[in-house]
XYZ file of C-alpha atoms in Angstrom:
516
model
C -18.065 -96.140 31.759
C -15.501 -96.816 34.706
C -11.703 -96.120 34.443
C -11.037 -99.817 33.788
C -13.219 -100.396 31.725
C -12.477 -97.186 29.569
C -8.517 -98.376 29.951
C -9.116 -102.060 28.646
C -11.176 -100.306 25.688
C -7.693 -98.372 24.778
C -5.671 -101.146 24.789
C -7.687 -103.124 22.955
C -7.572 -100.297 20.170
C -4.263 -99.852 20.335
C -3.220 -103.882 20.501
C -6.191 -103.835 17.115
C -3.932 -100.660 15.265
C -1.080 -102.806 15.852
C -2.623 -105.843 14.059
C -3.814 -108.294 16.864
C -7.408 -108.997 18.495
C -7.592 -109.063 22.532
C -6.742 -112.938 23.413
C -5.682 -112.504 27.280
C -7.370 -110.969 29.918
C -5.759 -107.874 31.196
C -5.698 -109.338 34.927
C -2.059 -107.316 35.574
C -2.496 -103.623 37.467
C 0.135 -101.572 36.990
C 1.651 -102.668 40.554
C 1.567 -106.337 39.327
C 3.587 -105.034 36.245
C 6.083 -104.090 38.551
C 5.923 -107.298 40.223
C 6.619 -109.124 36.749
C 9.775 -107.059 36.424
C 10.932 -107.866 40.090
C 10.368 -111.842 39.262
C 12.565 -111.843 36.243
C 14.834 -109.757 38.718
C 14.204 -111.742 41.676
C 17.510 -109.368 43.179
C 18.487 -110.852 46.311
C 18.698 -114.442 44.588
C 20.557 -113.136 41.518
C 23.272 -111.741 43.337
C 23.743 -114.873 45.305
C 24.132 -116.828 41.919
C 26.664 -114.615 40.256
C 28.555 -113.393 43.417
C 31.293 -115.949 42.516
C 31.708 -114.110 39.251
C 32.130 -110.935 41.222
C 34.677 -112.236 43.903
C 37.898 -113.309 41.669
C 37.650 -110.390 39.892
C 38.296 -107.686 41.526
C 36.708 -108.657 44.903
C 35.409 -105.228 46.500
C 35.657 -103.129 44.203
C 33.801 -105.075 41.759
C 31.134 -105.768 43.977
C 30.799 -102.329 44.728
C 32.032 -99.921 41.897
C 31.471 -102.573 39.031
C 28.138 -102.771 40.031
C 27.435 -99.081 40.218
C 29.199 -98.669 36.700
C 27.817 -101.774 34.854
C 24.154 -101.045 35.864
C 24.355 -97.200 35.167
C 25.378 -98.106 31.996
C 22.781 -101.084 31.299
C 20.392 -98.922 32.209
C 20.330 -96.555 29.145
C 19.516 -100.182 27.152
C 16.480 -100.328 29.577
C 15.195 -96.993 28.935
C 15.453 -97.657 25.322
C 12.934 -100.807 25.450
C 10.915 -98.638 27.528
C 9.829 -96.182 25.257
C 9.735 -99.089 22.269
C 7.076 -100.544 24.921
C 5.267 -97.850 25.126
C 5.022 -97.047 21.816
C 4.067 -100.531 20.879
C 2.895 -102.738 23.959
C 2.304 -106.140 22.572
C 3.693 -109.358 23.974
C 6.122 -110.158 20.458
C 8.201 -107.343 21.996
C 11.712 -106.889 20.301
C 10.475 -109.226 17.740
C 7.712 -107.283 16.797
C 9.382 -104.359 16.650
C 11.876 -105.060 14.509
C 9.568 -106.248 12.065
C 8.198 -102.799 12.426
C 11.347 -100.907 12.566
C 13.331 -102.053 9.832
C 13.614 -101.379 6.570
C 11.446 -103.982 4.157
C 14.857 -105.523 2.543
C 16.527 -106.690 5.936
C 12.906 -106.578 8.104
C 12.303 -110.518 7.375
C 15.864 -111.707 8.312
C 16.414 -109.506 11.630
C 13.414 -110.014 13.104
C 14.266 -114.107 12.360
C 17.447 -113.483 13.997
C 15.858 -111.265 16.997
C 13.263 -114.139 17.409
C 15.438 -116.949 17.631
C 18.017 -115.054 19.803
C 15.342 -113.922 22.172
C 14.301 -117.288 22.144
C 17.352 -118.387 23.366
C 18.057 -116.049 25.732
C 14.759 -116.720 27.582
C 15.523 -120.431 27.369
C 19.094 -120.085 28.685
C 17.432 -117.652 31.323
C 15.792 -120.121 32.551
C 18.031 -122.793 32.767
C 20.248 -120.111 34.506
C 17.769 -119.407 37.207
C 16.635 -122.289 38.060
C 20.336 -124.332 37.898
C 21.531 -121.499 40.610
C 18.088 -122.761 42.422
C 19.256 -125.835 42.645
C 22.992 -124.679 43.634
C 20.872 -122.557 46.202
C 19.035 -126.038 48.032
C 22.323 -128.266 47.610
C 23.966 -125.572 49.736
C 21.191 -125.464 52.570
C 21.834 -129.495 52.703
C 25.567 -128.904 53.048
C 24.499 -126.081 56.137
C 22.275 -128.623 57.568
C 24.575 -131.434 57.294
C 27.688 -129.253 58.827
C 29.088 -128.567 55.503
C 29.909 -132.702 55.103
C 27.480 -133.108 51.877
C 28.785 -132.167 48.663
C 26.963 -132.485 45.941
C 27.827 -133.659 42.448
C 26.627 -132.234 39.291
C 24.558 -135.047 38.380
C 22.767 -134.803 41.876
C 22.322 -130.821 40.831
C 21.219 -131.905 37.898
C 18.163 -133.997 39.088
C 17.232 -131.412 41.596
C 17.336 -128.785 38.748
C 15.286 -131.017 36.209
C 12.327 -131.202 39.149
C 12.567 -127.549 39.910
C 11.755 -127.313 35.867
C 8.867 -129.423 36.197
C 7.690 -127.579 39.389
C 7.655 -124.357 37.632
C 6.112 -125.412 34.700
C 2.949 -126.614 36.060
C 2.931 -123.400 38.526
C 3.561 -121.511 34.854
C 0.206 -122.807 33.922
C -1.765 -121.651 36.186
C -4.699 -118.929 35.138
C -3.203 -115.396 34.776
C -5.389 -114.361 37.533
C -3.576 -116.560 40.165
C -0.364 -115.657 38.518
C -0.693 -111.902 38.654
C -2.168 -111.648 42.278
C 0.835 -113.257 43.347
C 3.118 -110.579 41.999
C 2.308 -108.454 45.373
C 2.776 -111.100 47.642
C 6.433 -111.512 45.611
C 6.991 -108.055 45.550
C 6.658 -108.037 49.642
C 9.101 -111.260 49.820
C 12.015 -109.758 47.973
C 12.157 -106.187 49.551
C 11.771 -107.417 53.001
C 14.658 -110.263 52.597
C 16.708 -107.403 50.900
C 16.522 -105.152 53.617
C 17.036 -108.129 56.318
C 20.585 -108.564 54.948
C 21.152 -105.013 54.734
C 20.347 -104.500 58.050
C 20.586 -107.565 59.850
C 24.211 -108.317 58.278
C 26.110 -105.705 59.605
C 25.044 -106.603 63.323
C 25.369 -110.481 63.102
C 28.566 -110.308 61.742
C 31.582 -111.002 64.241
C 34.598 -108.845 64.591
C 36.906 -110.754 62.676
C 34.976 -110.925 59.627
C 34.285 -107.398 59.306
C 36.244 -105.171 56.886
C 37.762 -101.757 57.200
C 36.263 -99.082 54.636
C 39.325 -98.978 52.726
C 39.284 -102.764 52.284
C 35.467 -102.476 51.245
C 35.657 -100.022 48.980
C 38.966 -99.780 47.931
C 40.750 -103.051 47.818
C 41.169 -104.920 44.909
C 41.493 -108.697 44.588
C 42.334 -110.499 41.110
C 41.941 -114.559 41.373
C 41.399 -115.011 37.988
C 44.634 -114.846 36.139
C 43.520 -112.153 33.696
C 44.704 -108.727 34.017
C 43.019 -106.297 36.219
C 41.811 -104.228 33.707
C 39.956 -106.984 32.014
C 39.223 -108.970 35.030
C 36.924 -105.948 36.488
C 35.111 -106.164 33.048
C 34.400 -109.987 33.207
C 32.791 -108.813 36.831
C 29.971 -106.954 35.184
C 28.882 -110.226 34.489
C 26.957 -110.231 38.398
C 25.388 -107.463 37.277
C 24.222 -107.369 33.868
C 22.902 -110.984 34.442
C 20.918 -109.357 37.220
C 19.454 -106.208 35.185
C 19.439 -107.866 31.793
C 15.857 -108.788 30.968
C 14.378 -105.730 30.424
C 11.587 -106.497 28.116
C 10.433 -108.963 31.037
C 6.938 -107.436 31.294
C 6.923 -106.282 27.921
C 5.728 -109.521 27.030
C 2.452 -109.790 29.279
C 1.632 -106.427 27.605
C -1.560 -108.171 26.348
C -2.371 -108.805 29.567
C -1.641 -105.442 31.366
C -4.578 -103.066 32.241
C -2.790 -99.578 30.408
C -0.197 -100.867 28.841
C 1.177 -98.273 27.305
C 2.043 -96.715 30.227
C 2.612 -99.270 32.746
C 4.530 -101.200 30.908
C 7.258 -98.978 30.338
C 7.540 -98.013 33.576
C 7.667 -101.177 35.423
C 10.597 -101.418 32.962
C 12.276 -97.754 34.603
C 11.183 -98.416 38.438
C 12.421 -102.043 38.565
C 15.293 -100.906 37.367
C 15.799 -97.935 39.628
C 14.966 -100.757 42.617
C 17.386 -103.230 41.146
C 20.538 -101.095 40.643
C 19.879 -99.075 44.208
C 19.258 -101.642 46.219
C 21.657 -104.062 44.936
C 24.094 -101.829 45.132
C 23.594 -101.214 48.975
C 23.492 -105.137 49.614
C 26.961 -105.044 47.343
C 28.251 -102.397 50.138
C 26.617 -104.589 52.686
C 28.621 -107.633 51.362
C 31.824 -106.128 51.090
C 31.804 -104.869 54.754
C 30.771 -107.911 56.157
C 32.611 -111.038 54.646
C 36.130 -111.167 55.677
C 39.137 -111.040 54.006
C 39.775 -114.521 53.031
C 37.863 -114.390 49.464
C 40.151 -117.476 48.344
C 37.967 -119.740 51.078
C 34.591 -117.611 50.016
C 35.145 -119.581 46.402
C 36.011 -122.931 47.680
C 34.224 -123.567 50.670
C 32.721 -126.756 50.875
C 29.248 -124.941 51.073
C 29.527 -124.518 47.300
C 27.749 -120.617 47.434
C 29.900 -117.394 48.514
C 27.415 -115.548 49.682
C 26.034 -118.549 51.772
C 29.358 -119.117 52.875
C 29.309 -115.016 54.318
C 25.998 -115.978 56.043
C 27.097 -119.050 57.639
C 30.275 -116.958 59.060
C 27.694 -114.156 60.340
C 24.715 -115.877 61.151
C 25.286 -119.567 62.318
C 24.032 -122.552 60.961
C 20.314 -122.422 62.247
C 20.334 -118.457 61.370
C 21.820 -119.330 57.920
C 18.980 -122.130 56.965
C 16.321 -120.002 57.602
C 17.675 -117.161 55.338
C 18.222 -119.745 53.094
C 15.065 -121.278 52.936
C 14.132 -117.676 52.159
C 16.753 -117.185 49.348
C 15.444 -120.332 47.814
C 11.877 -119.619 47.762
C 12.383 -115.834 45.992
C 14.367 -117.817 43.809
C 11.814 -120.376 42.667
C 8.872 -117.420 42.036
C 11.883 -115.580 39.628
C 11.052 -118.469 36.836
C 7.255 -117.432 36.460
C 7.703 -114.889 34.099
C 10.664 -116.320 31.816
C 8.413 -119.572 31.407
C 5.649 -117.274 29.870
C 7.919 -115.336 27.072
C 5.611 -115.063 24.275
C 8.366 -114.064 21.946
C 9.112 -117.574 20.326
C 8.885 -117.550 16.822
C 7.023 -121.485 16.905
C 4.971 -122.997 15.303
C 0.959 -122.680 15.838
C 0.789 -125.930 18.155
C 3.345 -123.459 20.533
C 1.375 -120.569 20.191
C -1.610 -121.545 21.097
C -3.424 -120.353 24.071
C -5.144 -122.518 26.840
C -8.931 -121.139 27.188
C -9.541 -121.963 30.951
C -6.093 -120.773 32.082
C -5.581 -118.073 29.200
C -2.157 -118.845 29.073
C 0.403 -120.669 26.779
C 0.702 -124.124 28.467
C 2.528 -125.788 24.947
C 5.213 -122.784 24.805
C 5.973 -123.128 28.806
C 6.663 -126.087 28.314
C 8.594 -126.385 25.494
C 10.510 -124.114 26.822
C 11.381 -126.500 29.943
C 12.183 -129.480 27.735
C 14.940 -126.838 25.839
C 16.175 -125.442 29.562
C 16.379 -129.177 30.654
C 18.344 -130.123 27.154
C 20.543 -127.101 28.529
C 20.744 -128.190 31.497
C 22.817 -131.191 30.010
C 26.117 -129.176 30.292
C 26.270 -129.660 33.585
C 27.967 -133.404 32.484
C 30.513 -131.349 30.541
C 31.540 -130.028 34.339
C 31.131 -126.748 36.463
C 32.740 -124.183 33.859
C 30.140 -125.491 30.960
C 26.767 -125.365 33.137
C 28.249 -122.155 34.129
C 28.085 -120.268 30.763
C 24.226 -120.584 30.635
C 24.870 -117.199 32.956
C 27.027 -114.959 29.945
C 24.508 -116.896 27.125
C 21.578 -115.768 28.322
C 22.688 -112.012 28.503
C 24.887 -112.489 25.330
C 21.502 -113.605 23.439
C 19.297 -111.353 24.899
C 21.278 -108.133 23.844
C 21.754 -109.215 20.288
C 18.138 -109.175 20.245
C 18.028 -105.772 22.066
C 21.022 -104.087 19.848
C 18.724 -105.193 16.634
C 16.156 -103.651 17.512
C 16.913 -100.457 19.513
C 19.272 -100.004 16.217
C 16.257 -100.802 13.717
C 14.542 -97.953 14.903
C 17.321 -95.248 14.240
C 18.474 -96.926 10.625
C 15.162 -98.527 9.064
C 12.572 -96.931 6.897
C 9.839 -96.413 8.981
C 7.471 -93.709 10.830
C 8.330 -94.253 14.773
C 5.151 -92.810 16.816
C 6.550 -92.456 20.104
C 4.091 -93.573 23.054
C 2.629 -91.892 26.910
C 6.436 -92.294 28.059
C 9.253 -91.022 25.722
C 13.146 -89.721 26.109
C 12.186 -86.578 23.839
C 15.868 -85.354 23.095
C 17.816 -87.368 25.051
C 16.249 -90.536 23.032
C 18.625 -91.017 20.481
C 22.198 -90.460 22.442
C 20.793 -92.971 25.036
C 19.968 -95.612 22.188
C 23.491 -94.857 20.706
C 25.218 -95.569 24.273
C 22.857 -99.016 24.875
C 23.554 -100.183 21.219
C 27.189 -99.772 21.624
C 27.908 -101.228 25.158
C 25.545 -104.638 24.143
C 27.629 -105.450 21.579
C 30.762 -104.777 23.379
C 29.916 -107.017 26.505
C 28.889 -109.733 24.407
C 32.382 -109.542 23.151
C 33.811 -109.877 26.040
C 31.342 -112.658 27.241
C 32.965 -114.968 24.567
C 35.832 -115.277 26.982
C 36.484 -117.900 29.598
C 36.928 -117.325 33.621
C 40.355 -117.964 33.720
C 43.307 -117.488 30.745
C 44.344 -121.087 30.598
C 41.397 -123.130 29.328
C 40.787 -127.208 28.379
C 37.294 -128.598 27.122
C 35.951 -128.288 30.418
C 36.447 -125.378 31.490
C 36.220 -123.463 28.279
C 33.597 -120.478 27.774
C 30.740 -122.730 25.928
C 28.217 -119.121 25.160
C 29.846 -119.383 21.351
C 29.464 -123.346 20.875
C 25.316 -122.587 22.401
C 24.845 -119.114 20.946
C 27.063 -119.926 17.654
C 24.888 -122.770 17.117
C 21.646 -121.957 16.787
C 22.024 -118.732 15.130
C 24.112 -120.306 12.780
C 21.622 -123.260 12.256
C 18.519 -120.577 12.314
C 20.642 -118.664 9.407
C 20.573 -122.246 7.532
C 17.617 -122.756 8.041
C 16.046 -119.460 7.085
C 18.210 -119.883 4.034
C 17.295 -123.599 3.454
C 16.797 -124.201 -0.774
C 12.320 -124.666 -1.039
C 11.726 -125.012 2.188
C 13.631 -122.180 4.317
C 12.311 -119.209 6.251
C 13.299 -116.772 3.024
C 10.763 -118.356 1.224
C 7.373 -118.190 3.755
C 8.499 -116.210 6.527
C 6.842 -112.810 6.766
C 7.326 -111.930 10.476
C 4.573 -111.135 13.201
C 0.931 -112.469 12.001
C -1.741 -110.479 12.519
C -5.093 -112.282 13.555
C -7.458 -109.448 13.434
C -10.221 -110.344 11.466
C -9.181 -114.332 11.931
C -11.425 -117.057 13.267
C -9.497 -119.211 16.077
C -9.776 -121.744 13.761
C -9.075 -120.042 10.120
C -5.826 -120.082 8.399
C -2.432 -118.625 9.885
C -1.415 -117.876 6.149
C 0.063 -114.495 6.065
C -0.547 -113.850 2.211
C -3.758 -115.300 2.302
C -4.859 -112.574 5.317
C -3.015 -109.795 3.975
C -2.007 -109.706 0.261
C 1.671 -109.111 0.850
C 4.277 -110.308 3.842
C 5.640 -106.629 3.545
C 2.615 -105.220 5.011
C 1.729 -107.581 7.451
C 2.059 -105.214 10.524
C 0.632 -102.040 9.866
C -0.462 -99.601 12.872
C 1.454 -96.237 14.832
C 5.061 -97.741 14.585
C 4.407 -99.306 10.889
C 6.517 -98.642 7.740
């Protein structure tokens, strides 16, 4: 028996132990894993969107030092899903384990809550990504045009709602096309990283480039909040950068050794996210002037396109940009293919000829382009789909890392484990999550009206507060039928989803290494 073939018997053991039957096919090599990771990523284009969050607050020193602090520290969180992934690789993720993890009396209601908020995070991760898309092409027309064309959100908003639609057909392509593409992605980034790291620094004129102390020491506060809590609203660039960790937890089912590529796609794209963003931070701060007040308000509409129109021209600019645009489109492929949603059958179901989830990708554009919506609200409101979709993803995250330490159950721990250092890491990532969603909650600047308040509670607030009324709802609510992750092993494609029906009891419907 070959390697592969021996590997794709293992993880089909492991996915049956855990309650499921092989539906996918495992197209994804570990290098493709990677790939996945570096989509969600998609660095280069992630700093460009969130560099104006960066720039009133604190300026250099948040670009630099914030970012060295912010993704040391969300790092710890990362290494926590890692060895949950590798301990459990199946594409429910965080919802799946917390079903696992948690002790039977609170099991049913977390892992609710972790669905639904890892629901939303995904969706608002999307909306994010591809809204800064469109940001991204309106800026290459205001280049082209001389910087005369402005844009207006409603003009965004059109060019945002047919990036959607692009992606989602793209989305449902066959896995195979999908995960070949992951190299060919994987070669775009790095290259256009290293172009502005190197190419930067020698297109830049004289009068734009800053001293070292200026660079690394200067600190500029345009926000109106103090500088204390101004350079903690900057680890907004990059936490929304590193946040989705359990990106390629979720094609776990279709990863050739899971167990052990999963988890470290999760490590080495975060390595390669936090290095190398940190050096085109440095870059950045050397290389665009001292005049941050223009950087926010040129007519461009994008700081860091604004830095690369100063250094590069207009024709040099476009084709960067072109560039900038493309990585940014291929950063949607993953988010559109979250498996996490806790749907209804219709949603889960999987196409045969393109073994993917066509209904959940796109139901999860008609929710990002429902999102998308709060663009009419004005800049401030579109802009908190950024903060939501961290906020929601690490209320998922803190559930679950903390499930494992406090629930009733037998952890197995998987090929890649922390060994002693596990449980002080978990402690550190459960405790900075909640924290920085805290501080999400807050608005840009002090002084706030109803359109440029902080909208993450009215979004966030909402639908866990309507999925906690719903799960409560008198006959027909989640408390009374909901029994968390359904197995199918042993199912027909066309039997029964019933839980009891399959397995006696909702309390032991996942049973395998991790079970209670």
């Amino acid at each position: 028996m070959s390697r592969r073939k021996e590997a794709a018997k293992r993880d089909e053991e492991l996915l049956a132990q855990l309650g499921y039957k092989q539906e996918f096919k495992r197209e994804f090599t570990p290098l493709e894993v990677f790939g996945v990771a570096i989509s969600f990523m998609g660095l280069f284009p992630s700093l460009a969107s969130v560099l104006v969050y960066a720039i009133p607050n604190g300026g250099p020193i948040a670009m630099v030092w914030g970012w060295f602090l912010a993704s040391i520290l969300i790092f710890f969180t990362g290494l926590s899903i890692a060895e949950l992934a590798s301990a459990a690789p199946t594409a429910g993720g965080v919802y799946f384990w917390t079903h696992s993890f948690a002790s039977p009396r609170w099991r049913n209601l977390l892992c609710w809550l972790v669905g639904y908020a890892n629901a939303t995070g995904y969706i608002a991760g999307v909306a994010s990504v591809d809204w800064s898309c469109a940001v991204q092409i309106t800026a290459a027309m205001s280049i082209g045009s001389g910087q005369t064309y402005i844009a207006t959100n409603a003009q965004i908003y059109g060019i945002y709602v047919g990036i959607l639609l692009s992606h989602a057909l793209i989305c449902s392509l066959a896995t195979s096309i999908l995960a070949r593409i992951q190299r060919i992605y994987i070669t775009i980034n790095i290259c256009l990283c290293f172009v502005v790291i190197i190419g930067l620094p020698i297109a830049t004129p004289r009068q734009f480039m800053n001293t070292p102390s200026f660079a690394l020491g200067s600190f500029n506060n345009l926000s109106g909040w103090s500088d204390g809590f101004a350079f903690i609203l900057s680890f907004l660039a990059p936490l929304w950068t590193l946040s989705a960790f359990d990106a390629s937890v979720h094609i776990s089912e279709e990863a050739s050794n899971a167990a052990v590529a999963v988890p470290w796609a999760i490590v080495c794209s975060g390595i390669f996210g936090i290095l190398l963003g940190w050096a085109i931070n440095v870059t950045l701060a050397f290389c665009m002037g001292t005049d941050l007040g223009y950087l926010l308000s040129s007519p461009i509409g994008q700081p860091m396109a604004q830095i690369f129109f100063n250094s590069f021209g207009q024709k040099g600019t476009l084709v960067l940009w072109v560039l900038v645009v493309l990585v940014s489109s291929r950063q949607i492929f993953a988010y559109s293919r979250d498996r996490a949603l806790p749907l209804s059958s219709i949603l889960s179901r999987v196409n045969k000829s393109a073994s993917a989830p066509i209904n959940a990708v796109w139901f999860v554009v008609i929710c990002a382009a429902l999102l998308g919506l709060l663009a009419f609200a004005g800049t401030q409101a579109i802009s908190a789909v950024f903060p939501l979709a961290i906020s929601a993803m690490y209320v998922a995250y803190t559930i679950t890392i903390a499930a494992r330490w406090l629930g009733d159950n037998d952890f197995k721990r998987g090929p890649f484990h922390l060994g002693i250092f596990s449980l002080p890491i978990s402690i550190i990532a459960a405790s900075f999550m909640p924290f920085m969603c805290v501080i999400f909650l807050f608005p840009m600047t002090p002084s706030t009206s109803a359109t440029t308040m902080n909208y993450v509670v009215v979004v966030l607030g909402g639908v866990m507060g309507l999925s906690l009324m719903w799960y409560y709802l008198p006959v027909y609510g989640g408390t009374h039928w909901f029994a968390g992750p359904v197995p199918n092993i042993g199912r027909e494609d066309k039997g029964s989803r019933d839980l009891d029906a399959q397995n006696g009891s909702g309390e032991e419907a996942v049973k395998g290494p991790i079970g209670a």
